[in-house]
Amino acid sequence: MAIRNIREIGDEVLTKKCKEVTEMTPRVKELIEDMLDTMYEANGVGLAAPQVGVLKRIVVIDVTGEDPHVLINPRIVESSGEQTGAEGCLSVPGKNGIVTRPNYVKAVALNQNMKPIELEGTELLARAICHEVDHLDGHLYVEKAEGPLTDVEYEEEEA
Ligand code: NI
């Protein structure tokens, strides 16, 4: 178990497009374990590999604290509806902004055993999936936020 340093907005690594993962290696396995530890330590609901400085298409998501999802090479294949609400990011500490996202998404990905999986979600889970997949293409929610970011006292639901 290791907590990794979370990169913050302004760090170039957060603007890069990440590379597909082609095989599970001890190094990738360790990265995934560290990403989960780092997400929980920071009270986040999601974390993408570039946020810990690694340009691989890997995200971890857990919107309840009891239901971790590991998504390797995720792709959103369906989306519908709309939700508008506050969104935060562990790479933009202490802030949130209003972002409109689909209310439902379905993603396909590989799990930590490199087996194909599907993950469907609504509301916060749908938002988290979209937010994390954006990270893999070098995008932060601040690009999509409506109006100025606001300061938050309690950093909840950050990804
Ligand atoms: Ni984020």
PDB file of C-alpha atoms and ligand atoms in Angstrom:
ATOM      1  CA  MET A   1       0.000   0.000   0.000  1.00  0.00           C
ATOM      2  CA  ALA A   2       1.248   3.391  -0.940  1.00  0.00           C
ATOM      3  CA  ILE A   3      -0.266   6.803  -1.180  1.00  0.00           C
ATOM      4  CA  ARG A   4       0.868   8.628  -4.290  1.00  0.00           C
ATOM      5  CA  ASN A   5       1.207  12.348  -4.755  1.00  0.00           C
ATOM      6  CA  ILE A   6      -1.830  13.840  -6.517  1.00  0.00           C
ATOM      7  CA  ARG A   7      -0.914  16.188  -9.330  1.00  0.00           C
ATOM      8  CA  GLU A   8      -2.729  19.509  -9.403  1.00  0.00           C
ATOM      9  CA  ILE A   9      -4.084  21.764 -12.116  1.00  0.00           C
ATOM     10  CA  GLY A  10      -1.220  23.504 -13.899  1.00  0.00           C
ATOM     11  CA  ASP A  11       0.778  20.263 -14.018  1.00  0.00           C
ATOM     12  CA  GLU A  12       1.319  19.384 -17.659  1.00  0.00           C
ATOM     13  CA  VAL A  13       0.726  15.678 -17.062  1.00  0.00           C
ATOM     14  CA  LEU A  14      -2.985  16.433 -16.560  1.00  0.00           C
ATOM     15  CA  THR A  15      -3.266  17.754 -20.135  1.00  0.00           C
ATOM     16  CA  LYS A  16      -1.863  14.686 -21.911  1.00  0.00           C
ATOM     17  CA  LYS A  17      -3.681  11.895 -23.688  1.00  0.00           C
ATOM     18  CA  CYS A  18      -3.066   8.578 -21.934  1.00  0.00           C
ATOM     19  CA  LYS A  19      -1.995   5.321 -23.561  1.00  0.00           C
ATOM     20  CA  GLU A  20      -3.974   2.082 -23.649  1.00  0.00           C
ATOM     21  CA  VAL A  21      -2.897  -0.686 -21.289  1.00  0.00           C
ATOM     22  CA  THR A  22      -2.035  -3.830 -23.244  1.00  0.00           C
ATOM     23  CA  GLU A  23      -1.026  -6.212 -20.473  1.00  0.00           C
ATOM     24  CA  MET A  24      -1.281  -6.601 -16.739  1.00  0.00           C
ATOM     25  CA  THR A  25       2.137  -6.418 -15.142  1.00  0.00           C
ATOM     26  CA  PRO A  26       3.204  -6.289 -11.489  1.00  0.00           C
ATOM     27  CA  ARG A  27       3.869  -2.608 -11.997  1.00  0.00           C
ATOM     28  CA  VAL A  28       0.355  -1.920 -13.320  1.00  0.00           C
ATOM     29  CA  LYS A  29      -1.150  -3.993 -10.513  1.00  0.00           C
ATOM     30  CA  GLU A  30       0.754  -1.955  -7.958  1.00  0.00           C
ATOM     31  CA  LEU A  31      -0.355   1.261  -9.658  1.00  0.00           C
ATOM     32  CA  ILE A  32      -4.019   0.222  -9.376  1.00  0.00           C
ATOM     33  CA  GLU A  33      -3.645  -0.672  -5.688  1.00  0.00           C
ATOM     34  CA  ASP A  34      -1.932   2.635  -5.017  1.00  0.00           C
ATOM     35  CA  MET A  35      -4.632   4.532  -6.947  1.00  0.00           C
ATOM     36  CA  LEU A  36      -7.343   2.966  -4.762  1.00  0.00           C
ATOM     37  CA  ASP A  37      -5.384   3.776  -1.587  1.00  0.00           C
ATOM     38  CA  THR A  38      -4.762   7.317  -2.780  1.00  0.00           C
ATOM     39  CA  MET A  39      -8.416   7.870  -3.708  1.00  0.00           C
ATOM     40  CA  TYR A  40      -9.685   6.639  -0.338  1.00  0.00           C
ATOM     41  CA  GLU A  41      -7.028   8.580   1.583  1.00  0.00           C
ATOM     42  CA  ALA A  42      -8.131  11.771  -0.194  1.00  0.00           C
ATOM     43  CA  ASN A  43     -11.850  10.988   0.297  1.00  0.00           C
ATOM     44  CA  GLY A  44     -12.335  11.007  -3.452  1.00  0.00           C
ATOM     45  CA  VAL A  45     -14.963   9.164  -5.459  1.00  0.00           C
ATOM     46  CA  GLY A  46     -12.652   8.591  -8.395  1.00  0.00           C
ATOM     47  CA  LEU A  47      -9.075   8.900  -9.546  1.00  0.00           C
ATOM     48  CA  ALA A  48      -7.411   8.620 -12.942  1.00  0.00           C
ATOM     49  CA  ALA A  49      -3.825   7.465 -13.496  1.00  0.00           C
ATOM     50  CA  PRO A  50      -2.606  10.831 -14.876  1.00  0.00           C
ATOM     51  CA  GLN A  51      -3.582  12.374 -11.531  1.00  0.00           C
ATOM     52  CA  VAL A  52      -0.744  10.369 -10.003  1.00  0.00           C
ATOM     53  CA  GLY A  53       1.529  11.176 -12.932  1.00  0.00           C
ATOM     54  CA  VAL A  54       1.079   8.003 -14.989  1.00  0.00           C
ATOM     55  CA  LEU A  55      -0.136   8.332 -18.579  1.00  0.00           C
ATOM     56  CA  LYS A  56      -2.078   5.072 -18.728  1.00  0.00           C
ATOM     57  CA  ARG A  57      -5.796   4.620 -19.411  1.00  0.00           C
ATOM     58  CA  ILE A  58      -6.743   3.444 -15.914  1.00  0.00           C
ATOM     59  CA  VAL A  59      -9.353   4.856 -13.560  1.00  0.00           C
ATOM     60  CA  VAL A  60     -10.715   3.831 -10.190  1.00  0.00           C
ATOM     61  CA  ILE A  61     -14.172   4.882  -9.034  1.00  0.00           C
ATOM     62  CA  ASP A  62     -16.074   4.328  -5.804  1.00  0.00           C
ATOM     63  CA  VAL A  63     -19.048   6.590  -5.189  1.00  0.00           C
ATOM     64  CA  THR A  64     -20.248   4.820  -2.030  1.00  0.00           C
ATOM     65  CA  GLY A  65     -16.966   3.944  -0.318  1.00  0.00           C
ATOM     66  CA  GLU A  66     -17.882   0.268  -0.522  1.00  0.00           C
ATOM     67  CA  ASP A  67     -18.016  -0.489  -4.221  1.00  0.00           C
ATOM     68  CA  PRO A  68     -14.664   0.016  -5.958  1.00  0.00           C
ATOM     69  CA  HIS A  69     -14.520  -0.215  -9.725  1.00  0.00           C
ATOM     70  CA  VAL A  70     -11.284  -0.522 -11.684  1.00  0.00           C
ATOM     71  CA  LEU A  71     -11.648   0.446 -15.325  1.00  0.00           C
ATOM     72  CA  ILE A  72      -8.811  -0.144 -17.770  1.00  0.00           C
ATOM     73  CA  ASN A  73      -9.110   1.375 -21.250  1.00  0.00           C
ATOM     74  CA  PRO A  74     -12.668   2.557 -20.502  1.00  0.00           C
ATOM     75  CA  ARG A  75     -14.951   3.760 -23.264  1.00  0.00           C
ATOM     76  CA  ILE A  76     -18.386   5.283 -22.856  1.00  0.00           C
ATOM     77  CA  VAL A  77     -20.674   3.441 -25.255  1.00  0.00           C
ATOM     78  CA  GLU A  78     -24.082   4.781 -24.221  1.00  0.00           C
ATOM     79  CA  SER A  79     -25.322   7.903 -22.539  1.00  0.00           C
ATOM     80  CA  SER A  80     -28.661   9.549 -22.020  1.00  0.00           C
ATOM     81  CA  GLY A  81     -30.417  12.239 -20.065  1.00  0.00           C
ATOM     82  CA  GLU A  82     -28.823  15.192 -18.389  1.00  0.00           C
ATOM     83  CA  GLN A  83     -27.821  16.291 -14.901  1.00  0.00           C
ATOM     84  CA  THR A  84     -26.464  19.653 -13.847  1.00  0.00           C
ATOM     85  CA  GLY A  85     -24.697  19.974 -10.547  1.00  0.00           C
ATOM     86  CA  ALA A  86     -21.564  20.675  -8.547  1.00  0.00           C
ATOM     87  CA  GLU A  87     -18.454  18.743  -9.465  1.00  0.00           C
ATOM     88  CA  GLY A  88     -15.008  18.705  -7.917  1.00  0.00           C
ATOM     89  CA  CYS A  89     -11.664  17.124  -8.636  1.00  0.00           C
ATOM     90  CA  LEU A  90      -8.810  16.016  -6.394  1.00  0.00           C
ATOM     91  CA  SER A  91      -6.497  17.835  -8.820  1.00  0.00           C
ATOM     92  CA  VAL A  92      -8.376  21.109  -8.234  1.00  0.00           C
ATOM     93  CA  PRO A  93      -8.437  21.127  -4.434  1.00  0.00           C
ATOM     94  CA  GLY A  94     -10.909  23.227  -2.514  1.00  0.00           C
ATOM     95  CA  LYS A  95     -13.029  24.155  -5.529  1.00  0.00           C
ATOM     96  CA  ASN A  96     -16.068  23.023  -7.341  1.00  0.00           C
ATOM     97  CA  GLY A  97     -17.992  24.092 -10.379  1.00  0.00           C
ATOM     98  CA  ILE A  98     -21.327  23.491 -12.049  1.00  0.00           C
ATOM     99  CA  VAL A  99     -21.078  20.932 -14.832  1.00  0.00           C
ATOM    100  CA  THR A 100     -23.762  19.346 -17.004  1.00  0.00           C
ATOM    101  CA  ARG A 101     -23.272  15.636 -17.687  1.00  0.00           C
ATOM    102  CA  PRO A 102     -25.408  12.766 -18.962  1.00  0.00           C
ATOM    103  CA  ASN A 103     -27.591  11.305 -16.213  1.00  0.00           C
ATOM    104  CA  TYR A 104     -26.919   7.763 -17.421  1.00  0.00           C
ATOM    105  CA  VAL A 105     -23.827   6.246 -18.984  1.00  0.00           C
ATOM    106  CA  LYS A 106     -22.641   2.794 -19.858  1.00  0.00           C
ATOM    107  CA  ALA A 107     -18.924   2.159 -20.139  1.00  0.00           C
ATOM    108  CA  VAL A 108     -17.032  -0.850 -21.385  1.00  0.00           C
ATOM    109  CA  ALA A 109     -13.560  -1.526 -20.030  1.00  0.00           C
ATOM    110  CA  LEU A 110     -11.229  -4.222 -18.775  1.00  0.00           C
ATOM    111  CA  ASN A 111     -11.021  -5.035 -15.087  1.00  0.00           C
ATOM    112  CA  GLN A 112      -7.809  -5.644 -13.123  1.00  0.00           C
ATOM    113  CA  ASN A 113      -7.718  -9.184 -14.540  1.00  0.00           C
ATOM    114  CA  MET A 114      -7.900  -7.756 -18.076  1.00  0.00           C
ATOM    115  CA  LYS A 115     -11.400  -9.240 -18.476  1.00  0.00           C
ATOM    116  CA  PRO A 116     -14.031  -7.224 -20.358  1.00  0.00           C
ATOM    117  CA  ILE A 117     -16.614  -5.600 -18.109  1.00  0.00           C
ATOM    118  CA  GLU A 118     -19.490  -3.177 -18.421  1.00  0.00           C
ATOM    119  CA  LEU A 119     -20.294  -0.519 -15.877  1.00  0.00           C
ATOM    120  CA  GLU A 120     -23.601   1.312 -15.952  1.00  0.00           C
ATOM    121  CA  GLY A 121     -24.372   4.246 -13.729  1.00  0.00           C
ATOM    122  CA  THR A 122     -26.752   7.077 -13.098  1.00  0.00           C
ATOM    123  CA  GLU A 123     -26.387  10.351 -11.233  1.00  0.00           C
ATOM    124  CA  LEU A 124     -23.090  10.530  -9.291  1.00  0.00           C
ATOM    125  CA  LEU A 125     -21.705   7.315 -10.780  1.00  0.00           C
ATOM    126  CA  ALA A 126     -22.482   8.528 -14.312  1.00  0.00           C
ATOM    127  CA  ARG A 127     -20.848  11.856 -13.491  1.00  0.00           C
ATOM    128  CA  ALA A 128     -17.767  10.138 -12.066  1.00  0.00           C
ATOM    129  CA  ILE A 129     -17.361   7.875 -15.104  1.00  0.00           C
ATOM    130  CA  CYS A 130     -17.515  10.869 -17.474  1.00  0.00           C
ATOM    131  CA  HIS A 131     -15.152  12.909 -15.301  1.00  0.00           C
ATOM    132  CA  GLU A 132     -12.552  10.131 -15.069  1.00  0.00           C
ATOM    133  CA  VAL A 133     -12.667   9.240 -18.757  1.00  0.00           C
ATOM    134  CA  ASP A 134     -12.117  12.944 -19.519  1.00  0.00           C
ATOM    135  CA  HIS A 135      -8.917  12.825 -17.422  1.00  0.00           C
ATOM    136  CA  LEU A 136      -7.553  10.108 -19.727  1.00  0.00           C
ATOM    137  CA  ASP A 137      -7.826  12.495 -22.648  1.00  0.00           C
ATOM    138  CA  GLY A 138      -6.193  15.354 -20.762  1.00  0.00           C
ATOM    139  CA  HIS A 139      -9.387  17.203 -19.843  1.00  0.00           C
ATOM    140  CA  LEU A 140     -10.385  18.674 -16.487  1.00  0.00           C
ATOM    141  CA  TYR A 141     -13.952  19.536 -15.480  1.00  0.00           C
ATOM    142  CA  VAL A 142     -12.985  23.199 -15.201  1.00  0.00           C
ATOM    143  CA  GLU A 143     -13.091  23.382 -19.019  1.00  0.00           C
ATOM    144  CA  LYS A 144     -16.790  22.476 -18.870  1.00  0.00           C
ATOM    145  CA  ALA A 145     -17.820  24.390 -15.753  1.00  0.00           C
ATOM    146  CA  GLU A 146     -20.585  26.940 -16.133  1.00  0.00           C
ATOM    147  CA  GLY A 147     -19.585  30.206 -14.489  1.00  0.00           C
ATOM    148  CA  PRO A 148     -16.766  30.632 -11.995  1.00  0.00           C
ATOM    149  CA  LEU A 149     -15.555  27.899  -9.659  1.00  0.00           C
ATOM    150  CA  THR A 150     -16.563  28.281  -6.043  1.00  0.00           C
ATOM    151  CA  ASP A 151     -14.611  27.545  -2.886  1.00  0.00           C
ATOM    152  CA  VAL A 152     -15.747  24.549  -0.886  1.00  0.00           C
ATOM    153  CA  GLU A 153     -15.128  24.051   2.790  1.00  0.00           C
ATOM    154  CA  TYR A 154     -15.688  20.333   2.698  1.00  0.00           C
ATOM    155  CA  GLU A 155     -14.133  18.500  -0.176  1.00  0.00           C
ATOM    156  CA  GLU A 156     -16.740  15.924  -0.896  1.00  0.00           C
ATOM    157  CA  GLU A 157     -17.361  13.996  -4.049  1.00  0.00           C
ATOM    158  CA  GLU A 158     -14.121  14.893  -5.684  1.00  0.00           C
ATOM    159  CA  ALA A 159     -12.716  12.847  -8.466  1.00  0.00           C
TER     160      ALA A 159
HETATM  161 NI    NI B   1     -10.705  14.669 -11.357  1.00  0.00          NI
END
